[in-house]
Amino acid sequence: MPASQRFDFLVIGSGIAGLFYALRVAEAGQVAIVTKKAATDSATDWAQGGIAAVVAPEDSFEDHVRDTLNAGAGLCREDVVRAVVERGPHMIEALRKHGVEFDRSVDPMQNVEFDLGREGGHTKRRVLHHRDATGHEIERSLLAQVRAHPRIRMFENCCAVDLITSHRAGRNEPDRALGAYVLENASGRVRRFLAPITMLATGGAGKVYLYTSNPDVASGDGMAMAYRAGASLSNMEFMQFHPTCLFHPEAKSFLISEALRGEGAILRTQEGFAFMSLHHEMADLAPRDVVARAIDTELKRSGADYVLLDITHRDPAYIRNRFPTIFQRCIAFGIDITREAIPVVPAMHYSCGGVRTNLEGETDLPNLFVAGEAACTGLHGANRLASNSLLEGLVFADAAATESIRRFGSIEDCGEVPGWDEGDATDSHEAVIITQNWDEIRRFMWNYVGIVRSDRRLERAHHRIELLKGEINDYYWNFRLTPDLIELRNLATVAELVIDSARSRKESRGLHYNLDHPERDDEHFRCNTLLQRGERARPEPT
Ligand code: SIN
């Protein structure tokens, strides 16, 4: 691969947002997609539940807006919520045109074209799905189109290291994005990918926690790169824990979709007690933060390792047909979900915070766009409503593509940019240092910055990350880059941002629950948390 390549649009990441954006901007120019493993290694490919959109006659935009605002606990931007919800039906059509198949309704009494699932926090059935493998179906269809497109080049096993900006390139001009330094994994060389417009669609940061439903690629790379490049981030304290991941020593946090509860599954203690009605009027279909906290309380109260999710009262043939992925995976671990309840625990699932964008998906670093889980658009507020994220990724990828195409012809060329400076870095023969740091971060994040936090736990986490940051930086500049080292550095940055944000929010709201400040404080904290390079996290007055 040449040391430097030029494209019209650079996309980093290959999930729903990156692929959809690439297909749209390819109408206007040459596109590179850079992705650190195989293109299908994305959270999109793992998404089970589906995509929320108003398509049923008994549903309405108002209802979807209200459910989203309720889940978001006072921090959603209502203009963003409306814009996303109202684009829902259009985005479903766009996906269908790209070949995505959604399950159709088989019930003649249900006056709708599609079979609609229900999940926590939704007052109506509105989740379009492809059995229990919706994300895989979307990834499959979009990727087939991308691979066949003459103007899109896919660079797999290429790990973005840092964004290139005009300030970083040493220019005395207003700062703007110019592309990225990218490690070609096979050769170990860092290449320049230059483009007047860059889209970060790098997904979330689940790997910052010990237990997560996310794929291994979710190390918060886009958030960390954008932060280092000077873009603002918001609301990193709002990390969403999915209530139900399979509890099994070899399962590596396999997700058990909330759609099971939408179809009647009940959470029980190991003694069989259905405990959710003690915690919320919507019982098993309460918003996700409530369910995850209720399970956490139950586990701490009883000392048990897991609770049970029971769908055995539904017809076995229905279960096997509606949830084939979950059925098969559980059978592989010796659990027949048609006959026995599933052992489950919460695990980190989704970052509601991220790189702040406007309605066009642009950050405050000009020509840098972000979409999908890496972004904080204002849709989710303090807690994301289930199945709103694939929709958000599409709507913002689409809006960003429209704005990118409009602007593209008038942006000045990227000019000359210095190559990556390796300094005196040598090869490291001590991979153990990386794994040790990695394990340490994930464990203290789980124990101290998890579902339930306290001032003391957050202080401890703060001290530990300060210490580790020094060690990791030292290692980073002395040894040649590897994908593991790049991820570790990003993971440490994201952990620091989460801890810093959580320390600055002295209340409990949505996904942030602090034992020392158990009440919601609208007077002081009904606002976003702002994170800017070189400054402490702070509440941003509205
Ligand atoms: C699930 O299937 O439970 C996950 C859906 C989501 O996170 O939106």
XYZ file of C-alpha atoms and ligand atoms in Angstrom:
550
model
C 0.000 0.000 0.000
C 1.392 3.503 -0.811
C 2.430 5.733 2.111
C -0.259 8.246 1.252
C -3.618 7.942 -0.516
C -6.205 10.541 -1.451
C -9.962 10.107 -1.629
C -12.951 12.432 -1.706
C -14.519 10.886 1.412
C -12.882 8.846 4.156
C -15.140 6.597 6.244
C -13.751 4.918 9.354
C -15.877 1.952 10.447
C -18.053 -0.554 8.627
C -21.320 -0.847 10.576
C -24.699 0.517 9.519
C -23.718 4.206 9.685
C -20.429 3.864 7.807
C -21.816 1.651 5.038
C -24.973 3.688 4.512
C -23.016 6.966 4.416
C -20.486 5.484 1.980
C -23.218 4.338 -0.402
C -24.761 7.803 -0.392
C -21.602 9.909 -0.830
C -20.333 7.576 -3.557
C -22.896 9.410 -5.727
C -20.477 12.359 -5.577
C -16.936 10.998 -5.384
C -14.363 8.334 -4.515
C -14.788 6.754 -1.077
C -12.405 4.799 1.167
C -13.755 2.703 4.033
C -11.120 1.825 6.614
C -12.013 -0.871 9.141
C -9.735 -2.446 11.696
C -10.702 -6.107 11.246
C -13.038 -7.778 8.728
C -15.833 -5.507 7.478
C -18.466 -7.591 9.269
C -16.773 -7.149 12.656
C -19.234 -4.538 13.854
C -21.880 -4.144 16.544
C -24.441 -3.799 13.741
C -23.774 -7.375 12.690
C -24.574 -8.527 16.244
C -27.762 -6.474 16.718
C -30.630 -8.805 17.501
C -33.749 -6.835 18.450
C -34.400 -4.609 15.448
C -35.094 -1.085 14.350
C -37.858 1.070 15.818
C -40.074 2.993 13.369
C -43.682 4.106 13.234
C -45.318 1.947 10.561
C -48.469 0.623 12.291
C -51.800 2.473 11.973
C -52.355 2.392 15.741
C -48.910 3.905 16.380
C -47.968 7.575 15.929
C -44.907 9.809 15.760
C -46.159 11.453 18.979
C -46.109 8.092 20.798
C -42.601 7.214 19.607
C -41.375 10.712 20.527
C -42.945 10.471 23.991
C -41.457 7.015 24.698
C -37.998 8.233 23.616
C -38.253 11.353 25.799
C -39.463 9.326 28.796
C -36.559 6.897 28.521
C -34.092 9.787 28.115
C -34.907 11.160 31.607
C -35.030 14.841 30.715
C -31.858 15.065 28.595
C -33.032 14.263 25.049
C -33.069 17.116 22.534
C -36.685 17.172 21.478
C -35.946 18.616 18.012
C -33.540 15.736 17.365
C -36.016 13.142 18.671
C -38.728 14.481 16.359
C -36.421 14.618 13.355
C -35.246 11.024 13.878
C -38.699 9.571 14.601
C -40.267 11.319 11.599
C -37.544 9.974 9.277
C -38.188 6.407 10.509
C -40.583 5.166 7.790
C -38.412 6.734 5.057
C -35.287 4.999 6.385
C -37.087 1.635 6.477
C -37.949 2.147 2.802
C -34.318 3.027 2.039
C -33.124 -0.184 3.722
C -35.656 -2.253 1.791
C -34.405 -0.708 -1.446
C -30.933 -1.898 -0.438
C -32.338 -5.426 -0.150
C -32.992 -5.699 3.596
C -35.817 -8.146 4.367
C -37.965 -7.526 7.449
C -40.257 -10.240 8.837
C -43.799 -9.837 7.571
C -46.930 -10.048 9.653
C -48.610 -13.447 9.628
C -51.531 -12.347 11.805
C -54.466 -11.214 9.561
C -55.965 -9.410 12.596
C -52.866 -7.188 12.820
C -53.584 -4.638 10.132
C -49.870 -4.135 9.258
C -47.411 -5.315 6.639
C -44.616 -6.191 9.076
C -44.351 -8.287 12.193
C -43.616 -5.712 14.878
C -41.773 -6.557 18.085
C -41.975 -4.749 21.386
C -39.134 -3.884 23.772
C -38.635 -2.115 27.095
C -39.971 1.450 27.309
C -42.083 1.195 24.114
C -45.806 1.632 24.662
C -46.552 0.241 21.177
C -45.289 -2.571 18.989
C -42.935 -0.804 16.561
C -39.707 -2.811 16.211
C -39.125 -4.119 12.685
C -36.904 -7.156 12.723
C -35.461 -10.041 10.783
C -36.177 -12.838 13.254
C -33.542 -12.254 15.996
C -30.698 -11.356 13.624
C -31.769 -7.952 12.283
C -28.315 -6.377 12.348
C -26.791 -9.259 10.429
C -29.428 -8.887 7.721
C -28.733 -5.137 7.432
C -24.951 -5.607 7.401
C -25.248 -8.361 4.778
C -27.339 -6.240 2.418
C -25.396 -2.977 2.731
C -22.037 -4.701 2.511
C -23.023 -6.531 -0.685
C -23.829 -3.150 -2.273
C -20.648 -1.537 -0.984
C -18.439 -4.350 -2.281
C -20.019 -4.102 -5.720
C -19.745 -0.291 -5.916
C -17.093 0.958 -8.374
C -16.417 4.139 -6.373
C -15.962 2.547 -2.933
C -12.744 0.854 -1.796
C -12.784 -1.198 1.390
C -9.558 -1.418 3.441
C -9.967 -4.226 5.977
C -7.480 -4.956 8.778
C -6.460 -1.314 8.806
C -6.629 0.348 12.208
C -7.039 4.133 12.407
C -4.473 5.628 14.778
C -5.304 9.325 14.862
C -7.171 11.940 12.897
C -5.133 14.334 10.795
C -6.109 17.971 11.238
C -4.612 21.080 9.712
C -3.211 22.090 13.121
C -1.609 18.692 13.555
C -0.160 19.088 10.055
C 1.477 22.295 11.329
C -0.632 24.767 9.337
C -1.535 28.185 10.549
C -5.183 28.172 9.440
C -8.559 27.476 11.072
C -8.492 23.845 12.133
C -10.283 21.197 10.022
C -10.190 17.451 9.455
C -7.937 16.192 6.649
C -8.173 12.413 7.071
C -6.407 9.908 9.311
C -3.179 8.077 10.041
C -3.951 4.382 9.630
C -1.947 1.323 10.667
C -1.873 -1.359 7.995
C -1.969 -4.372 10.318
C -0.129 -6.760 7.968
C 2.936 -4.580 7.332
C 2.941 -2.679 10.637
C 3.281 0.589 8.638
C 1.280 3.745 9.331
C -0.210 5.259 6.133
C -1.896 8.595 5.430
C -5.480 8.498 4.201
C -6.280 12.041 3.094
C -9.771 13.341 2.315
C -11.498 16.718 2.567
C -14.326 15.042 4.511
C -14.014 12.337 7.171
C -16.856 10.284 8.650
C -16.223 8.517 11.961
C -18.544 5.540 12.275
C -16.439 3.528 14.661
C -19.178 2.373 17.060
C -19.142 2.169 20.826
C -16.871 1.389 23.724
C -18.263 -1.734 25.386
C -14.804 -3.234 25.827
C -14.040 -0.634 28.461
C -16.051 -2.898 30.824
C -15.246 -6.425 31.918
C -18.611 -7.817 30.812
C -20.133 -6.547 27.587
C -22.493 -7.646 24.848
C -20.280 -5.870 22.295
C -17.878 -7.380 19.760
C -14.139 -7.106 20.457
C -13.776 -4.136 18.106
C -15.782 -1.840 20.430
C -12.872 -0.017 22.061
C -14.117 3.549 21.665
C -11.564 4.412 18.958
C -13.614 7.144 17.286
C -14.471 8.841 20.575
C -10.831 8.831 21.672
C -9.498 10.016 18.288
C -12.048 12.828 18.066
C -11.243 13.940 21.617
C -7.509 14.031 20.893
C -8.205 15.985 17.692
C -10.100 18.660 19.636
C -13.772 17.810 18.967
C -16.191 18.078 21.910
C -17.835 15.038 23.483
C -20.920 14.823 25.684
C -22.596 12.645 28.294
C -20.012 9.880 28.580
C -21.356 8.898 32.027
C -24.467 7.396 30.426
C -23.285 3.857 29.680
C -26.196 1.514 29.068
C -26.134 -1.951 30.620
C -28.302 -4.504 28.871
C -30.252 -6.413 31.517
C -30.020 -9.857 29.969
C -26.834 -11.474 28.708
C -26.408 -15.220 28.903
C -24.678 -16.341 32.107
C -22.371 -19.181 31.139
C -18.598 -19.468 31.621
C -18.000 -19.904 27.881
C -20.703 -17.624 26.481
C -18.651 -14.387 26.457
C -21.705 -12.230 27.222
C -24.013 -13.447 24.483
C -27.041 -11.139 24.325
C -30.519 -12.455 25.066
C -32.633 -9.909 23.204
C -35.139 -7.730 25.001
C -37.537 -8.875 22.276
C -38.023 -12.047 24.368
C -39.574 -9.943 27.115
C -41.561 -8.182 24.381
C -43.041 -11.598 23.583
C -43.848 -12.377 27.202
C -40.639 -13.652 28.831
C -40.533 -13.027 32.580
C -37.564 -12.293 34.831
C -37.512 -14.483 37.942
C -35.242 -15.101 40.896
C -33.662 -18.539 41.047
C -36.523 -19.441 43.415
C -39.021 -18.538 40.673
C -40.281 -15.183 41.992
C -41.206 -12.682 39.241
C -39.629 -9.574 40.774
C -39.986 -6.838 38.139
C -43.482 -5.718 39.183
C -41.903 -4.592 42.483
C -39.733 -2.128 40.564
C -41.874 -0.550 37.819
C -45.460 -0.391 36.593
C -44.329 -1.752 33.182
C -42.750 -4.726 35.033
C -40.555 -6.732 32.605
C -40.999 -4.093 29.908
C -39.762 -1.189 32.034
C -36.996 0.984 30.500
C -33.643 -0.724 30.418
C -31.939 1.277 33.182
C -34.699 0.274 35.615
C -34.498 -3.422 34.680
C -30.679 -3.568 34.869
C -30.698 -1.885 38.301
C -33.475 -4.177 39.545
C -31.428 -7.249 38.558
C -28.306 -5.768 40.149
C -30.267 -5.159 43.382
C -31.643 -8.702 43.287
C -28.179 -10.231 42.760
C -26.653 -8.156 45.576
C -29.577 -8.951 47.913
C -29.472 -12.719 47.344
C -25.764 -13.219 46.613
C -26.796 -15.205 43.526
C -24.681 -15.182 40.346
C -27.625 -14.773 37.973
C -31.389 -14.421 37.632
C -33.619 -16.333 35.240
C -35.468 -15.294 32.091
C -38.424 -17.554 31.445
C -40.252 -17.896 28.109
C -41.226 -21.569 28.538
C -44.958 -20.707 28.591
C -44.836 -19.829 24.856
C -45.288 -22.436 22.129
C -41.909 -24.171 21.445
C -42.353 -23.976 17.654
C -42.992 -20.220 17.923
C -39.878 -19.730 20.076
C -37.663 -21.683 17.679
C -38.943 -19.750 14.666
C -38.954 -16.244 16.198
C -35.619 -16.563 18.056
C -33.524 -19.044 16.056
C -30.146 -17.452 16.886
C -30.801 -17.384 20.618
C -32.338 -20.866 20.585
C -29.321 -22.334 18.752
C -26.724 -20.569 20.856
C -28.368 -21.628 24.119
C -28.749 -25.224 22.906
C -25.003 -25.212 22.190
C -24.524 -24.499 25.917
C -26.997 -27.215 26.918
C -29.956 -24.887 27.609
C -33.233 -25.617 25.811
C -35.076 -22.286 26.137
C -38.412 -23.880 25.179
C -38.229 -26.018 28.338
C -36.072 -24.189 30.871
C -35.437 -20.633 31.996
C -32.258 -18.901 30.795
C -29.616 -17.789 33.353
C -28.929 -14.072 32.683
C -26.885 -11.140 34.029
C -26.549 -7.499 32.923
C -23.591 -6.437 30.756
C -22.363 -3.177 29.231
C -24.221 -2.682 25.957
C -24.367 0.842 24.552
C -22.656 4.236 24.971
C -25.322 6.950 24.972
C -22.664 9.653 25.048
C -20.053 10.280 22.382
C -18.772 12.881 19.962
C -21.160 15.782 19.879
C -22.826 16.500 16.535
C -25.355 18.903 15.083
C -28.418 17.803 13.094
C -26.224 17.190 10.022
C -23.940 14.863 11.984
C -21.050 17.341 11.952
C -18.795 17.833 14.974
C -17.255 21.126 16.101
C -14.115 20.185 14.151
C -15.052 21.307 10.617
C -15.397 18.544 7.994
C -15.409 15.807 10.648
C -18.750 13.969 10.735
C -19.769 11.259 13.203
C -22.711 8.853 13.094
C -23.838 5.770 14.985
C -22.805 4.837 18.498
C -19.661 6.992 18.425
C -21.872 10.095 18.238
C -23.876 12.003 20.802
C -26.634 13.578 18.734
C -29.087 14.416 21.527
C -31.465 11.539 20.686
C -30.815 9.264 23.657
C -30.395 11.720 26.530
C -29.629 9.885 29.769
C -30.906 6.498 28.575
C -31.474 5.121 25.075
C -34.847 3.655 24.178
C -34.352 0.098 22.869
C -33.952 -0.276 19.087
C -33.576 3.463 18.494
C -29.883 3.139 17.682
C -29.942 1.519 14.237
C -32.482 4.181 13.284
C -30.284 6.965 14.658
C -27.256 5.614 12.786
C -29.184 5.672 9.510
C -30.810 9.081 9.957
C -27.548 10.803 10.829
C -25.511 8.965 8.183
C -28.110 10.127 5.667
C -28.129 13.733 6.899
C -24.328 13.805 7.016
C -24.148 12.449 3.467
C -26.492 15.167 2.185
C -24.408 17.867 3.880
C -21.092 16.301 2.757
C -22.201 16.150 -0.876
C -23.435 19.763 -0.723
C -20.156 21.009 0.672
C -17.664 18.694 -1.000
C -16.965 20.707 -4.189
C -16.154 23.889 -2.280
C -13.591 22.507 0.214
C -9.968 23.338 -0.354
C -7.690 20.371 -1.158
C -5.927 18.659 1.762
C -2.496 19.774 0.518
C 0.710 18.170 1.798
C 0.668 16.409 5.161
C 3.712 15.064 7.024
C 4.067 11.290 7.346
C 3.727 9.434 10.662
C 6.755 10.075 12.865
C 7.851 6.833 14.471
C 10.676 8.478 16.415
C 12.962 5.914 18.106
C 10.202 3.378 18.683
C 11.305 -0.249 18.762
C 9.367 -3.535 18.728
C 8.036 -4.537 22.122
C 8.474 -8.078 23.335
C 6.261 -7.550 26.380
C 2.687 -8.004 25.261
C 1.879 -8.901 28.880
C 2.027 -5.204 29.785
C -0.809 -4.480 27.371
C -3.000 -7.339 28.592
C -2.369 -6.449 32.237
C -3.350 -2.769 31.706
C -6.313 -3.788 29.591
C -7.635 -6.212 32.256
C -7.104 -3.718 35.048
C -9.113 -0.980 33.322
C -12.003 -3.256 32.433
C -12.226 -4.695 35.937
C -12.199 -1.423 37.895
C -14.611 0.138 35.396
C -16.994 -2.755 36.044
C -16.647 -2.596 39.834
C -16.430 1.171 40.359
C -18.138 2.824 37.378
C -20.842 0.247 36.630
C -24.596 0.082 37.122
C -24.407 1.503 40.659
C -21.730 4.081 41.484
C -20.676 6.025 44.586
C -18.389 9.007 45.164
C -15.769 6.797 46.772
C -15.796 4.233 43.939
C -15.482 7.020 41.379
C -12.537 8.560 43.249
C -10.770 5.195 43.284
C -11.383 4.748 39.582
C -10.040 8.250 38.979
C -6.770 7.532 40.841
C -6.262 4.275 38.993
C -6.827 5.695 35.532
C -4.419 8.565 36.237
C -1.736 6.046 37.137
C -2.390 3.812 34.151
C -2.525 6.718 31.714
C 1.085 7.557 32.545
C 2.202 3.946 32.030
C 0.289 3.571 28.772
C 1.572 6.848 27.302
C 5.117 5.902 28.141
C 4.678 2.553 26.417
C 2.856 4.133 23.472
C 5.667 6.481 22.495
C 8.496 4.014 23.052
C 7.273 1.005 21.114
C 6.084 0.402 17.569
C 2.336 0.543 17.135
C 0.230 -2.586 17.125
C -3.586 -2.772 16.944
C -3.633 -3.887 20.613
C -1.612 -0.903 21.727
C -3.819 1.496 19.745
C -6.927 -0.011 21.327
C -5.464 0.081 24.825
C -4.657 3.778 24.508
C -8.182 4.505 23.239
C -9.746 2.390 25.956
C -7.825 4.312 28.615
C -8.938 7.647 27.138
C -12.581 6.561 27.068
C -12.385 5.199 30.633
C -10.984 8.532 31.769
C -13.805 10.433 30.028
C -16.484 8.191 31.557
C -15.023 8.539 35.057
C -14.572 12.284 34.710
C -18.152 12.746 33.472
C -19.580 10.518 36.231
C -17.662 12.468 38.895
C -19.056 15.757 37.625
C -22.710 14.643 37.785
C -23.722 14.837 41.456
C -27.186 13.352 41.041
C -28.839 10.156 39.748
C -30.536 10.228 36.359
C -31.176 7.618 33.697
C -28.170 5.347 33.412
C -26.091 7.240 35.962
C -26.950 6.080 39.481
C -24.824 7.313 42.399
C -25.609 6.015 45.908
C -24.349 9.269 47.451
C -26.672 11.394 45.270
C -29.665 9.085 44.754
C -32.134 11.775 43.621
C -32.543 13.505 40.284
C -31.546 17.185 40.605
C -33.226 19.144 37.816
C -32.179 22.474 39.256
C -28.444 21.858 38.723
C -28.116 18.908 36.366
C -30.846 18.978 33.758
C -28.075 19.561 31.239
C -25.452 17.762 29.186
C -21.951 17.041 30.389
C -19.371 18.706 28.177
C -15.914 17.235 27.555
C -13.224 19.198 25.777
C -9.569 18.387 25.325
C -7.430 19.569 28.233
C -10.415 20.485 30.442
C -12.358 18.703 33.160
C -15.863 17.436 32.387
C -18.482 20.014 33.324
C -22.250 20.433 33.285
C -23.132 22.618 30.330
C -25.780 25.211 31.185
C -28.716 25.058 28.782
C -31.904 -6.280 22.142
O -32.151 -7.005 21.205
O -32.319 -6.472 23.285
C -31.032 -5.087 21.913
C -31.779 -4.034 21.226
C -31.106 -2.711 21.453
O -30.127 -2.627 22.177
O -31.602 -1.721 20.926
